[in-house]
PDB file of C-alpha atoms in Angstrom:
ATOM      1  CA  MET A   1      37.592  64.367 -15.795  1.00 74.00           C
ATOM      2  CA  THR A   2      38.187  62.480 -18.123  1.00 83.00           C
ATOM      3  CA  ALA A   3      40.479  59.139 -16.991  1.00 81.00           C
ATOM      4  CA  ARG A   4      43.056  60.688 -18.853  1.00 84.00           C
ATOM      5  CA  ASP A   5      42.960  63.671 -16.468  1.00 81.00           C
ATOM      6  CA  LEU A   6      42.686  60.936 -14.241  1.00 82.00           C
ATOM      7  CA  ALA A   7      46.080  59.462 -15.277  1.00 83.00           C
ATOM      8  CA  SER A   8      47.522  62.576 -15.678  1.00 84.00           C
ATOM      9  CA  ALA A   9      46.674  63.935 -12.222  1.00 85.00           C
ATOM     10  CA  GLN A  10      48.429  60.821 -11.185  1.00 81.00           C
ATOM     11  CA  GLU A  11      51.208  61.203 -13.184  1.00 81.00           C
ATOM     12  CA  ARG A  12      52.216  64.761 -11.723  1.00 84.00           C
ATOM     13  CA  ALA A  13      51.676  63.778  -8.428  1.00 82.00           C
ATOM     14  CA  ARG A  14      54.395  60.984  -8.642  1.00 81.00           C
ATOM     15  CA  GLY A  15      56.131  63.613 -10.305  1.00 85.00           C
ATOM     16  CA  VAL A  16      56.885  65.552  -7.548  1.00 81.00           C
ATOM     17  CA  LEU A  17      56.878  63.228  -5.330  1.00 83.00           C
ATOM     18  CA  ARG A  18      60.315  61.664  -7.010  1.00 85.00           C
ATOM     19  CA  ARG A  19      61.126  65.409  -6.504  1.00 90.00           C
ATOM     20  CA  ARG A  20      60.357  65.501  -2.940  1.00 88.00           C
ATOM     21  CA  PRO A  21      59.881  62.182  -1.388  1.00 88.00           C
ATOM     22  CA  ASP A  22      58.866  64.443   2.810  1.00 89.00           C
ATOM     23  CA  LYS A  23      56.094  65.796   0.110  1.00 86.00           C
ATOM     24  CA  GLY A  24      54.233  61.867   0.735  1.00 88.00           C
ATOM     25  CA  LEU A  25      53.800  62.172   4.622  1.00 87.00           C
ATOM     26  CA  HIS A  26      51.544  64.294   5.568  1.00 84.00           C
ATOM     27  CA  ASP A  27      48.455  65.053   8.408  1.00 82.00           C
ATOM     28  CA  ASP A  28      45.050  63.658   7.125  1.00 84.00           C
ATOM     29  CA  ALA A  29      42.382  65.390   7.323  1.00 89.00           C
ATOM     30  CA  PRO A  30      40.907  64.856  10.965  1.00 89.00           C
ATOM     31  CA  ALA A  31      37.133  62.793  11.826  1.00 90.00           C
ATOM     32  CA  ALA A  32      35.983  64.787  13.974  1.00 93.00           C
ATOM     33  CA  VAL A  33      32.848  63.068  15.808  1.00 93.00           C
ATOM     34  CA  GLY A  34      30.286  64.929  18.230  1.00 93.00           C
ATOM     35  CA  TRP A  35      27.891  63.527  20.775  1.00 92.00           C
ATOM     36  CA  ALA A  36      24.213  64.748  19.990  1.00 92.00           C
ATOM     37  CA  GLY A  37      22.496  63.012  22.048  1.00 91.00           C
ATOM     38  CA  ASP A  38      21.257  59.255  23.616  1.00 92.00           C
ATOM     39  CA  THR A  39      23.381  56.730  20.164  1.00 93.00           C
ATOM     40  CA  ARG A  40      23.069  59.581  17.792  1.00 94.00           C
ATOM     41  CA  MET A  41      26.839  60.746  16.919  1.00 94.00           C
ATOM     42  CA  VAL A  42      27.209  63.939  14.109  1.00 94.00           C
ATOM     43  CA  ALA A  43      30.685  63.143  12.328  1.00 94.00           C
ATOM     44  CA  ARG A  44      31.959  66.299  10.317  1.00 94.00           C
ATOM     45  CA  HIS A  45      35.580  66.949   8.773  1.00 94.00           C
ATOM     46  CA  PRO A  46      37.166  70.702   7.833  1.00 94.00           C
ATOM     47  CA  ALA A  47      35.645  71.112   4.896  1.00 94.00           C
ATOM     48  CA  GLY A  48      31.952  71.176   6.441  1.00 93.00           C
ATOM     49  CA  LEU A  49      30.533  68.287   5.726  1.00 94.00           C
ATOM     50  CA  GLN A  50      28.854  66.530   7.590  1.00 94.00           C
ATOM     51  CA  PHE A  51      26.740  63.108   8.305  1.00 92.00           C
ATOM     52  CA  GLU A  52      24.774  61.488  11.530  1.00 95.00           C
ATOM     53  CA  THR A  53      25.005  57.398  12.854  1.00 94.00           C
ATOM     54  CA  ASP A  54      23.205  56.027  14.907  1.00 95.00           C
ATOM     55  CA  MET A  55      22.598  52.571  16.590  1.00 94.00           C
ATOM     56  CA  PRO A  56      19.872  50.320  15.291  1.00 93.00           C
ATOM     57  CA  ALA A  57      16.622  50.354  18.008  1.00 93.00           C
ATOM     58  CA  GLU A  58      17.735  47.211  19.541  1.00 93.00           C
ATOM     59  CA  LEU A  59      20.533  48.522  21.126  1.00 92.00           C
ATOM     60  CA  GLY A  60      18.755  52.209  22.380  1.00 91.00           C
ATOM     61  CA  GLY A  61      19.484  54.017  18.842  1.00 92.00           C
ATOM     62  CA  SER A  62      16.585  55.605  16.413  1.00 92.00           C
ATOM     63  CA  GLY A  63      17.592  52.901  13.742  1.00 91.00           C
ATOM     64  CA  ASP A  64      17.298  55.882  11.352  1.00 93.00           C
ATOM     65  CA  ARG A  65      20.912  56.758  10.573  1.00 94.00           C
ATOM     66  CA  VAL A  66      23.612  54.151   9.601  1.00 93.00           C
ATOM     67  CA  THR A  67      25.606  52.890  12.055  1.00 93.00           C
ATOM     68  CA  PRO A  68      29.430  53.740  12.418  1.00 93.00           C
ATOM     69  CA  GLY A  69      30.559  50.117  11.748  1.00 93.00           C
ATOM     70  CA  TRP A  70      28.626  50.555   7.904  1.00 94.00           C
ATOM     71  CA  MET A  71      30.636  53.894   7.781  1.00 93.00           C
ATOM     72  CA  MET A  72      33.748  51.950   8.440  1.00 93.00           C
ATOM     73  CA  ARG A  73      32.456  49.096   5.196  1.00 95.00           C
ATOM     74  CA  ALA A  74      31.423  52.005   3.751  1.00 95.00           C
ATOM     75  CA  GLY A  75      34.600  53.560   3.838  1.00 95.00           C
ATOM     76  CA  LEU A  76      36.308  50.300   3.051  1.00 95.00           C
ATOM     77  CA  ALA A  77      34.543  49.981  -0.146  1.00 96.00           C
ATOM     78  CA  ALA A  78      34.925  53.507  -1.856  1.00 96.00           C
ATOM     79  CA  CYS A  79      39.072  53.356  -0.634  1.00 96.00           C
ATOM     80  CA  THR A  80      39.359  49.827  -3.005  1.00 96.00           C
ATOM     81  CA  ALA A  81      36.989  51.297  -5.665  1.00 97.00           C
ATOM     82  CA  THR A  82      38.453  54.390  -5.662  1.00 96.00           C
ATOM     83  CA  VAL A  83      42.127  52.808  -5.961  1.00 96.00           C
ATOM     84  CA  ILE A  84      40.996  50.665  -9.087  1.00 97.00           C
ATOM     85  CA  ALA A  85      39.201  53.856 -10.948  1.00 96.00           C
ATOM     86  CA  MET A  86      43.026  55.501 -10.252  1.00 95.00           C
ATOM     87  CA  LYS A  87      44.520  52.728 -11.631  1.00 96.00           C
ATOM     88  CA  ALA A  88      42.649  51.904 -14.800  1.00 96.00           C
ATOM     89  CA  ALA A  89      42.513  55.731 -16.211  1.00 94.00           C
ATOM     90  CA  GLU A  90      46.942  54.835 -15.396  1.00 94.00           C
ATOM     91  CA  GLN A  91      46.930  51.424 -16.969  1.00 95.00           C
ATOM     92  CA  GLY A  92      44.737  53.171 -19.955  1.00 94.00           C
ATOM     93  CA  ILE A  93      41.175  50.667 -18.783  1.00 95.00           C
ATOM     94  CA  ALA A  94      38.236  52.089 -19.576  1.00 94.00           C
ATOM     95  CA  LEU A  95      35.230  50.796 -16.948  1.00 96.00           C
ATOM     96  CA  ALA A  96      32.044  50.088 -17.855  1.00 96.00           C
ATOM     97  CA  SER A  97      30.923  49.131 -14.334  1.00 96.00           C
ATOM     98  CA  LEU A  98      32.721  48.889 -10.868  1.00 97.00           C
ATOM     99  CA  GLU A  99      31.103  48.257  -8.197  1.00 97.00           C
ATOM    100  CA  VAL A 100      32.791  47.151  -4.993  1.00 96.00           C
ATOM    101  CA  ASP A 101      30.295  45.797  -1.185  1.00 96.00           C
ATOM    102  CA  ALA A 102      32.339  45.495   1.491  1.00 95.00           C
ATOM    103  CA  GLY A 103      30.611  42.470   4.271  1.00 95.00           C
ATOM    104  CA  SER A 104      30.831  41.262   7.944  1.00 94.00           C
ATOM    105  CA  ARG A 105      29.999  39.851  10.236  1.00 94.00           C
ATOM    106  CA  SER A 106      30.268  40.364  13.947  1.00 93.00           C
ATOM    107  CA  ASP A 107      29.066  39.855  17.869  1.00 92.00           C
ATOM    108  CA  THR A 108      27.037  42.656  19.602  1.00 92.00           C
ATOM    109  CA  ARG A 109      27.983  40.225  22.737  1.00 91.00           C
ATOM    110  CA  GLY A 110      31.438  41.817  22.502  1.00 92.00           C
ATOM    111  CA  LEU A 111      30.047  45.152  22.121  1.00 92.00           C
ATOM    112  CA  LEU A 112      28.137  45.483  25.163  1.00 92.00           C
ATOM    113  CA  GLY A 113      30.901  43.995  26.697  1.00 91.00           C
ATOM    114  CA  MET A 114      29.933  39.855  27.218  1.00 91.00           C
ATOM    115  CA  THR A 115      31.791  37.017  28.166  1.00 93.00           C
ATOM    116  CA  ASP A 116      30.942  33.803  26.530  1.00 93.00           C
ATOM    117  CA  GLY A 117      29.997  30.421  28.663  1.00 92.00           C
ATOM    118  CA  ASP A 118      34.092  30.056  29.873  1.00 94.00           C
ATOM    119  CA  GLY A 119      34.172  33.692  31.287  1.00 94.00           C
ATOM    120  CA  GLY A 120      36.473  34.446  27.707  1.00 94.00           C
ATOM    121  CA  ALA A 121      36.364  37.844  26.085  1.00 93.00           C
ATOM    122  CA  ILE A 122      34.694  38.248  22.746  1.00 93.00           C
ATOM    123  CA  TYR A 123      35.931  40.407  20.012  1.00 92.00           C
ATOM    124  CA  PRO A 124      33.982  43.282  19.550  1.00 92.00           C
ATOM    125  CA  GLY A 125      35.599  44.131  15.979  1.00 90.00           C
ATOM    126  CA  SER A 126      34.189  43.026  12.832  1.00 89.00           C
ATOM    127  CA  ARG A 127      35.013  39.672  11.906  1.00 88.00           C
ATOM    128  CA  ASP A 128      34.922  37.407   8.915  1.00 91.00           C
ATOM    129  CA  VAL A 129      35.431  40.572   6.223  1.00 93.00           C
ATOM    130  CA  THR A 130      34.539  40.401   2.441  1.00 93.00           C
ATOM    131  CA  LEU A 131      35.167  42.131  -0.556  1.00 95.00           C
ATOM    132  CA  ARG A 132      32.938  42.074  -3.483  1.00 96.00           C
ATOM    133  CA  VAL A 133      34.729  43.624  -6.718  1.00 97.00           C
ATOM    134  CA  HIS A 134      32.020  43.335  -9.789  1.00 97.00           C
ATOM    135  CA  VAL A 135      34.217  45.272 -12.437  1.00 97.00           C
ATOM    136  CA  ALA A 136      34.026  45.551 -16.131  1.00 96.00           C
ATOM    137  CA  ALA A 137      36.331  46.690 -19.176  1.00 96.00           C
ATOM    138  CA  PRO A 138      35.758  46.197 -23.065  1.00 95.00           C
ATOM    139  CA  GLY A 139      38.019  44.518 -24.609  1.00 96.00           C
ATOM    140  CA  VAL A 140      40.456  44.291 -21.411  1.00 96.00           C
ATOM    141  CA  PRO A 141      40.562  40.139 -20.596  1.00 96.00           C
ATOM    142  CA  ALA A 142      39.567  38.969 -17.352  1.00 96.00           C
ATOM    143  CA  ASP A 143      43.096  37.969 -16.087  1.00 96.00           C
ATOM    144  CA  ARG A 144      43.962  41.981 -16.698  1.00 97.00           C
ATOM    145  CA  LEU A 145      41.027  43.092 -14.674  1.00 97.00           C
ATOM    146  CA  ARG A 146      41.590  40.623 -12.083  1.00 96.00           C
ATOM    147  CA  ALA A 147      45.596  42.255 -11.521  1.00 96.00           C
ATOM    148  CA  LEU A 148      44.069  45.154 -11.561  1.00 97.00           C
ATOM    149  CA  VAL A 149      42.207  44.768  -8.903  1.00 96.00           C
ATOM    150  CA  GLU A 150      44.406  42.850  -6.950  1.00 96.00           C
ATOM    151  CA  GLU A 151      47.339  45.463  -7.593  1.00 96.00           C
ATOM    152  CA  SER A 152      45.006  48.036  -6.181  1.00 96.00           C
ATOM    153  CA  CYS A 153      44.244  46.424  -3.002  1.00 95.00           C
ATOM    154  CA  ARG A 154      47.734  46.707  -2.161  1.00 94.00           C
ATOM    155  CA  CYS A 155      47.916  49.950  -2.906  1.00 94.00           C
ATOM    156  CA  SER A 156      44.157  50.852  -0.678  1.00 93.00           C
ATOM    157  CA  PRO A 157      44.967  52.503   2.324  1.00 92.00           C
ATOM    158  CA  ILE A 158      41.976  51.518   4.356  1.00 91.00           C
ATOM    159  CA  LEU A 159      42.118  47.793   2.805  1.00 92.00           C
ATOM    160  CA  CYS A 160      45.457  48.236   4.559  1.00 89.00           C
ATOM    161  CA  VAL A 161      45.369  49.945   7.346  1.00 90.00           C
ATOM    162  CA  LEU A 162      42.348  46.711   8.700  1.00 89.00           C
ATOM    163  CA  GLU A 163      44.883  44.034   7.389  1.00 88.00           C
ATOM    164  CA  ASP A 164      47.999  45.459   8.771  1.00 87.00           C
ATOM    165  CA  GLY A 165      46.616  46.225  12.506  1.00 84.00           C
ATOM    166  CA  THR A 166      48.107  50.113  12.535  1.00 84.00           C
ATOM    167  CA  ASP A 167      48.556  51.200  15.741  1.00 86.00           C
ATOM    168  CA  VAL A 168      46.258  53.789  17.719  1.00 86.00           C
ATOM    169  CA  ASP A 169      47.550  56.605  19.791  1.00 87.00           C
ATOM    170  CA  LEU A 170      44.849  56.924  22.446  1.00 85.00           C
ATOM    171  CA  ARG A 171      44.655  60.442  24.482  1.00 87.00           C
ATOM    172  CA  ILE A 172      42.193  60.878  26.716  1.00 85.00           C
ATOM    173  CA  GLU A 173      41.472  64.400  27.632  1.00 91.00           C
ATOM    174  CA  VAL A 174      38.923  64.784  30.599  1.00 93.00           C
ATOM    175  CA  GLY A 175      36.574  67.935  30.831  1.00 88.00           C
ATOM    176  CA  ALA A 176      35.862  68.781  35.049  1.00 78.00           C
ATOM    177  CA  ASP A 177      32.589  70.048  33.803  1.00 67.00           C
ATOM    178  CA  GLU A 178      30.299  70.790  30.699  1.00 60.00           C
ATOM    179  CA  ALA A 179      32.101  74.153  30.122  1.00 53.00           C
ATOM    180  CA  ALA A 180      35.064  72.701  29.097  1.00 48.00           C
ATOM    181  CA  CYS A 181      34.025  70.270  26.809  1.00 52.00           C
ATOM    182  CA  PRO A 182      32.483  71.319  23.327  1.00 52.00           C
ATOM    183  CA  ALA A 183      29.271  72.307  22.448  1.00 47.00           C
ATOM    184  CA  ARG A 184      26.532  69.840  22.214  1.00 43.00           C
ATOM    185  CA  GLY A 185      25.551  69.886  18.522  1.00 45.00           C
ATOM    186  CA  GLY A 186      28.830  68.930  17.572  1.00 45.00           C
ATOM    187  CA  PRO A 187      32.771  68.740  18.341  1.00 45.00           C
ATOM    188  CA  THR A 188      34.744  71.580  17.212  1.00 44.00           C
ATOM    189  CA  VAL A 189      36.847  71.068  14.151  1.00 41.00           C
ATOM    190  CA  PRO A 190      40.647  72.669  12.922  1.00 41.00           C
ATOM    191  CA  ALA A 191      40.590  74.080  10.120  1.00 40.00           C
ATOM    192  CA  ALA A 192      42.189  71.904   7.064  1.00 41.00           C
TER     193      ALA A 192
END
């Protein structure tokens, strides 16, 4: 798909959503994860795609798969880069290169439910999250590219969730025995 095709697709979507704003709010494809033993998980998309995560060996995992935290950072970087590419196409900016790196710091003690020296809880989530965006487009002034990235970040769904702290509706279902839970090989995933 060319940048022009991408821009046209976005304009068609805007046209539909102007006429039918109710079509803008929709259920996203669920991410279903099933336990595969120890700390290994299998994530499945309704389209049939799947991948495994695991923890580092120091935390009881095999260390041979990406961690769930890395997937969060990869999702943040991919989402942000996607929005930048979409906005660039929309604005007629021909990108020569685009790379987004997402980093963070975490305190493993929080994951393990430990407390600090005063008995206070240690935050288990990522902190000091950083995004490094490298973007280049021949003949486009640096200030215009910076504005493109800043505008894109305001529209990046994953970045907005992280910055705004979207509430999570936690629902817990407890099975009486193994027969009440999906097969150990993975969760049952509804069709898209």
